[in-house]
């Protein structure tokens, strides 16, 4: 079935780095734009970044620009988020999500991976 | 950045009642608006895209309307499983996608 599975979350100290992965299955990964979206504990959803199907285009929220890098490997059906210079305010559940081809909405979400930035 | 403001923050209703949730954009997003449902400990689920189109498998009691800056999600007759948090989301060319702050639909 169509599925996204995130991994790589954990506890990291302020200023540290972490790399999140998202494994896709059940669909043609290379056809879709993909995004990372996060949710701080008890808070709402915040879009973080997107990457086009061929990696030609990327975009970032101002809150992570210059610190986070999104990438993908279509041969491995995988999406990544390299997070550097982490701050306490980056603490959140990070979801990868698929953007529909025919509309600007996220139709498939992973279960999320928790990132905690704390000393 | 386009700001989405959802109202009310909390809506208390009983099963069988009609729910009306609002989402207002700080500038026009045309019809590029989606609605999601999120239950505790779960990922969000897409309900409505392009303002009024139900996603695959979404029951007919969910409907969306609006364009420009004002949008509405209506649940015609609440089922027990509908009590959750609902978010709207927009996309605009060259600007970041944004989400509203959410409306919590709770059992009265």
Short mmCIF file of C-alpha atoms in Angstrom, two decimals, chain A residues 5-13 17-22 36 79 81 83 86 90-95 111-117:
data_model
loop_
_atom_site.label_atom_id
_atom_site.label_comp_id
_atom_site.label_asym_id
_atom_site.label_seq_id
_atom_site.Cartn_x
_atom_site.Cartn_y
_atom_site.Cartn_z
CA UNK A 5 7.95 5.92 6.91
CA UNK A 6 10.17 8.46 8.65
CA UNK A 7 13.26 7.68 10.69
CA UNK A 8 16.26 9.41 12.18
CA UNK A 9 14.70 11.42 14.96
CA UNK A 10 16.11 11.58 18.45
CA UNK A 11 17.65 13.75 21.15
CA UNK A 12 20.31 16.22 20.09
CA UNK A 13 22.05 19.11 21.84
CA UNK A 17 22.89 18.08 13.60
CA UNK A 18 20.49 15.36 12.62
CA UNK A 19 19.47 13.75 9.34
CA UNK A 20 15.91 12.58 8.88
CA UNK A 21 14.91 10.02 6.27
CA UNK A 22 11.56 9.14 4.74
CA UNK A 36 8.59 18.09 5.40
CA UNK A 79 13.45 11.79 1.04
CA UNK A 81 16.14 16.44 5.71
CA UNK A 83 19.19 19.65 9.98
CA UNK A 86 19.57 22.90 15.75
CA UNK A 90 13.14 22.96 16.34
CA UNK A 91 11.80 20.39 18.80
CA UNK A 92 8.84 18.79 17.05
CA UNK A 93 7.41 15.76 15.34
CA UNK A 94 8.61 15.86 11.75
CA UNK A 95 6.31 14.45 9.08
CA UNK A 111 3.63 8.63 11.02
CA UNK A 112 6.24 11.21 12.04
CA UNK A 113 9.57 11.13 13.83
CA UNK A 114 10.28 13.08 17.01
CA UNK A 115 13.21 15.46 17.20
CA UNK A 116 14.11 16.85 20.62
CA UNK A 117 16.72 19.59 20.92
#
